[in-house]
CSV table of C-alpha atoms and ligand atoms in Angstrom, one decimal:
chain,number,residue,atom,x,y,z
A,1,MET,CA,174.8,235.4,21.5
A,2,ALA,CA,172.8,236.6,18.4
A,3,LYS,CA,173.5,238.8,15.7
A,4,LEU,CA,170.6,241.3,15.1
A,5,PRO,CA,169.2,243.0,12.2
A,6,ILE,CA,170.2,246.6,11.9
A,7,LEU,CA,167.6,249.3,11.0
A,8,THR,CA,168.5,251.8,8.3
A,9,ALA,CA,167.2,255.3,7.6
A,10,PRO,CA,164.6,256.7,7.1
A,11,ASP,CA,163.1,254.0,9.7
A,12,PRO,CA,161.2,256.3,12.3
A,13,ARG,CA,162.6,254.2,15.3
A,14,LEU,CA,166.0,256.0,14.4
A,15,LYS,CA,164.4,259.4,15.2
A,16,ARG,CA,163.1,258.6,18.8
A,17,ARG,CA,164.4,259.3,22.2
A,18,ALA,CA,165.3,256.1,23.9
A,19,LYS,CA,164.3,255.4,27.5
A,20,ALA,CA,166.7,255.1,30.6
A,21,VAL,CA,167.5,251.7,31.7
A,22,GLU,CA,166.4,251.0,35.3
A,23,LYS,CA,168.9,248.5,36.1
A,24,VAL,CA,171.6,246.5,34.2
A,25,ASP,CA,170.2,242.9,34.5
A,26,ASP,CA,170.5,239.6,32.6
A,27,ARG,CA,168.3,241.0,29.9
A,28,ILE,CA,170.4,244.1,29.3
A,29,ARG,CA,173.5,242.0,29.7
A,30,LYS,CA,172.5,239.7,26.8
A,31,LEU,CA,171.3,242.7,24.9
A,32,MET,CA,174.8,244.3,25.2
A,33,ASP,CA,176.6,241.0,24.1
A,34,ASP,CA,174.0,240.5,21.1
A,35,MET,CA,175.0,244.2,20.1
A,36,LEU,CA,178.8,243.5,20.4
A,37,GLU,CA,178.3,240.5,18.1
A,38,THR,CA,176.3,242.5,15.6
A,39,MET,CA,178.8,245.3,15.6
A,40,TYR,CA,181.7,243.0,15.2
A,41,ALA,CA,180.0,241.3,12.3
A,42,ALA,CA,179.0,244.5,10.4
A,43,PRO,CA,181.9,245.4,10.9
A,44,GLY,CA,181.7,248.7,13.0
A,45,ILE,CA,183.3,250.4,15.9
A,46,GLY,CA,180.0,251.2,17.7
A,47,LEU,CA,176.4,250.5,18.0
A,48,ALA,CA,173.3,251.9,19.8
A,49,ALA,CA,170.4,249.9,21.0
A,50,PRO,CA,167.8,251.9,18.8
A,51,GLN,CA,169.8,250.8,15.6
A,52,VAL,CA,168.6,247.3,16.5
A,53,GLY,CA,164.9,248.5,17.4
A,54,VAL,CA,165.3,248.6,21.0
A,55,LEU,CA,164.5,252.2,22.4
A,56,GLU,CA,166.5,251.9,25.5
A,57,ARG,CA,169.7,253.8,26.4
A,58,VAL,CA,172.4,251.0,25.9
A,59,ILE,CA,175.4,251.4,23.5
A,60,VAL,CA,178.6,249.2,22.8
A,61,VAL,CA,181.8,250.7,21.4
A,62,ASP,CA,185.2,249.2,20.3
A,63,VAL,CA,187.7,251.2,18.6
A,64,ALA,CA,190.7,248.8,18.9
A,65,ARG,CA,192.3,248.2,15.8
A,66,GLU,CA,192.5,244.6,14.0
A,67,ASP,CA,196.1,244.1,15.3
A,68,GLU,CA,195.2,245.0,18.8
A,69,GLU,CA,193.3,243.0,21.6
A,70,PRO,CA,189.6,243.9,21.5
A,71,GLN,CA,188.5,246.5,24.0
A,72,PRO,CA,184.7,246.1,24.1
A,73,LEU,CA,182.9,248.7,26.2
A,74,ARG,CA,179.4,248.0,27.3
A,75,MET,CA,177.4,251.2,28.6
A,76,ALA,CA,173.9,251.9,30.0
A,77,ASN,CA,172.6,255.5,30.5
A,78,PRO,CA,175.8,257.1,29.2
A,79,GLU,CA,175.9,260.8,29.9
A,80,ILE,CA,178.5,263.4,29.0
A,81,LEU,CA,179.6,265.1,32.2
A,82,TRP,CA,182.2,267.4,30.5
A,83,GLN,CA,183.3,268.1,26.9
A,84,SER,CA,186.4,270.0,25.7
A,85,GLU,CA,186.2,273.4,24.0
A,86,GLU,CA,188.8,272.0,21.6
A,87,LEU,CA,187.1,270.3,18.6
A,88,SER,CA,188.1,267.5,16.2
A,89,ALA,CA,186.9,266.5,12.7
A,90,TYR,CA,186.3,263.0,11.7
A,91,ASP,CA,184.8,261.5,8.6
A,92,GLU,CA,182.1,259.5,10.2
A,93,GLY,CA,180.1,256.5,8.9
A,94,CYS,CA,177.0,255.0,10.3
A,95,LEU,CA,175.6,251.4,10.2
A,96,SER,CA,172.2,252.8,9.6
A,97,LEU,CA,173.3,255.0,6.8
A,98,PRO,CA,175.1,252.4,4.7
A,99,ASP,CA,178.1,253.5,2.5
A,100,GLN,CA,177.7,257.0,3.4
A,101,PHE,CA,180.4,259.3,5.1
A,102,ALA,CA,180.8,263.0,5.9
A,103,GLU,CA,183.0,265.0,8.0
A,104,VAL,CA,181.5,266.0,11.5
A,105,ILE,CA,183.0,268.3,14.0
A,106,ARG,CA,182.6,267.3,17.7
A,107,PRO,CA,184.3,268.1,21.0
A,108,LYS,CA,187.7,266.4,21.0
A,109,LYS,CA,187.6,265.0,24.5
A,110,VAL,CA,184.7,264.1,26.8
A,111,ARG,CA,184.1,262.6,30.3
A,112,VAL,CA,181.2,260.1,30.4
A,113,ARG,CA,179.2,258.5,33.3
A,114,TYR,CA,177.5,255.3,32.6
A,115,LEU,CA,176.4,251.9,34.1
A,116,ASP,CA,178.7,249.0,33.2
A,117,GLN,CA,177.6,245.3,32.5
A,118,ASP,CA,177.7,244.7,36.4
A,119,ASN,CA,175.3,247.8,37.1
A,120,GLU,CA,178.3,249.7,38.5
A,121,ILE,CA,178.7,253.4,38.0
A,122,ARG,CA,181.7,254.1,36.1
A,123,GLU,CA,183.4,257.4,34.5
A,124,LEU,CA,185.7,257.4,31.5
A,125,GLU,CA,187.8,260.3,29.9
A,126,ALA,CA,188.0,259.6,26.2
A,127,GLU,CA,189.6,261.4,23.3
A,128,GLY,CA,190.0,261.1,19.6
A,129,LEU,CA,188.1,258.3,17.8
A,130,LEU,CA,186.8,256.7,21.0
A,131,ALA,CA,185.2,260.3,22.1
A,132,THR,CA,183.9,260.7,18.6
A,133,CYS,CA,182.3,257.3,18.7
A,134,ILE,CA,180.8,257.6,22.1
A,135,GLN,CA,179.2,260.8,21.2
A,136,HIS,CA,178.0,259.5,17.9
A,137,GLU,CA,176.3,256.6,19.8
A,138,ILE,CA,174.7,258.8,22.5
A,139,ASP,CA,173.3,261.0,19.6
A,140,HIS,CA,171.6,257.7,18.3
A,141,LEU,CA,170.1,257.5,21.9
A,142,ASN,CA,168.4,260.9,21.4
A,143,GLY,CA,167.3,260.2,17.7
A,144,THR,CA,170.1,262.1,16.2
A,145,LEU,CA,172.1,260.8,13.1
A,146,PHE,CA,175.4,262.2,12.1
A,147,VAL,CA,173.5,263.8,9.1
A,148,ASP,CA,171.8,266.0,11.5
A,149,HIS,CA,175.2,267.9,12.2
A,150,LEU,CA,175.4,268.6,8.5
A,151,SER,CA,173.9,271.3,6.4
A,152,ALA,CA,170.2,270.6,5.2
A,153,LEU,CA,171.7,270.3,1.6
A,154,LYS,CA,174.2,267.7,2.5
A,155,ARG,CA,171.8,265.8,4.6
A,156,ASN,CA,169.1,265.7,2.0
A,157,MET,CA,171.6,264.4,-0.6
A,158,ILE,CA,172.6,261.5,1.6
A,159,LEU,CA,169.1,260.7,2.6
A,160,LYS,CA,167.9,260.8,-1.0
A,161,LYS,CA,170.7,258.6,-2.1
A,162,LEU,CA,169.8,256.0,0.5
A,163,VAL,CA,166.2,255.9,-0.6
A,164,LYS,CA,167.3,255.5,-4.1
A,165,GLN,CA,169.8,252.6,-3.1
A,166,ARG,CA,167.1,250.9,-1.0
A,167,LYS,CA,164.6,251.2,-4.0
A,168,SER,CA,167.2,249.6,-6.4
A,169,ASP,CA,168.2,247.0,-3.8
A,170,GLN,CA,164.4,245.7,-3.9
A,171,LEU,CA,164.6,245.6,-7.8
A,172,PRO,CA,165.8,242.5,-9.9
A,173,ALA,CA,169.4,243.3,-11.1
A,174,TYR,CA,168.3,243.7,-14.7
A,175,ALA,CA,165.8,246.6,-13.8
A,176,ALA,CA,168.2,248.3,-11.2
A,177,ALA,CA,170.8,249.2,-13.7
A,178,SER,CA,168.4,251.7,-15.5
B,201,LIG,O1,176.9,253.8,15.3
B,201,LIG,C1,177.1,253.3,14.4
B,201,LIG,O2,176.4,253.5,13.2
B,201,LIG,C2,178.4,252.5,13.9
B,201,LIG,C3,179.4,253.5,13.3
B,201,LIG,C4,180.3,254.2,14.5
B,201,LIG,C5,181.0,255.3,14.1
B,201,LIG,C6,181.9,255.3,13.0
B,201,LIG,C7,182.9,256.5,12.7
B,201,LIG,C8,182.7,257.5,13.5
B,201,LIG,C9,182.0,257.6,14.6
B,201,LIG,C10,181.2,256.5,14.9
B,201,LIG,C11,180.5,252.5,12.6
B,201,LIG,O3,181.2,251.8,13.2
B,201,LIG,S1,180.5,253.0,10.9
B,201,LIG,C12,181.7,251.6,10.3
B,201,LIG,C13,183.0,252.1,10.7
B,201,LIG,O4,183.3,253.3,11.1
B,201,LIG,C14,184.3,251.2,10.7
B,201,LIG,C15,184.0,249.8,10.3
B,201,LIG,C16,185.1,248.9,10.3
B,201,LIG,C17,186.4,249.4,10.7
B,201,LIG,C18,186.6,250.5,11.1
B,201,LIG,C19,185.6,251.5,11.1
B,202,LIG,ZN1,175.3,255.3,13.6
């Protein structure tokens, strides 16, 4: 397995729509495993292939707590078949928008169809954090970031902070403070 570099906004690859996977073969299985290693190391609870520069419809998710057994999910071509009318709010983060958090309101429950690591079609009904995370990752496959669910004012504040942060990361410490 290999840890992959994670793209951060405003990288244009994060705004593109990813292509469907034809078949889950050894190449996609390795991508899924590398993405899980990258996600656990970050640390995070989900990751989508465009975040590591691969424009294919692959996501990984594990919302198990540290004191629980890992519950990794590997999904290709995930699609939401049904979503509840009931909504839930969660203070979301994103590995491509480091250190930025904001409340996003989404359907509380979803039913998802996807191809697993053995190229088998599966369906899963999810709620709570798992449902939120799956929706966040599917958004990445469509070039949508959690800030796109916020008002233009909040979105621009977060994106400006990131550009500033990135510029100061590139400066030597004595210059970044001013
Ligand atoms: O897709 C990503 O950028 C990963 C993102 C997923 C996500 C977080 C919160 C709500 C919806 C989707 C993250 O994992 S950000 C990091 C994070 O939330 C976390 C990290 C360590 C422990 C627990 C959570
Ligand atoms: Zn994200």
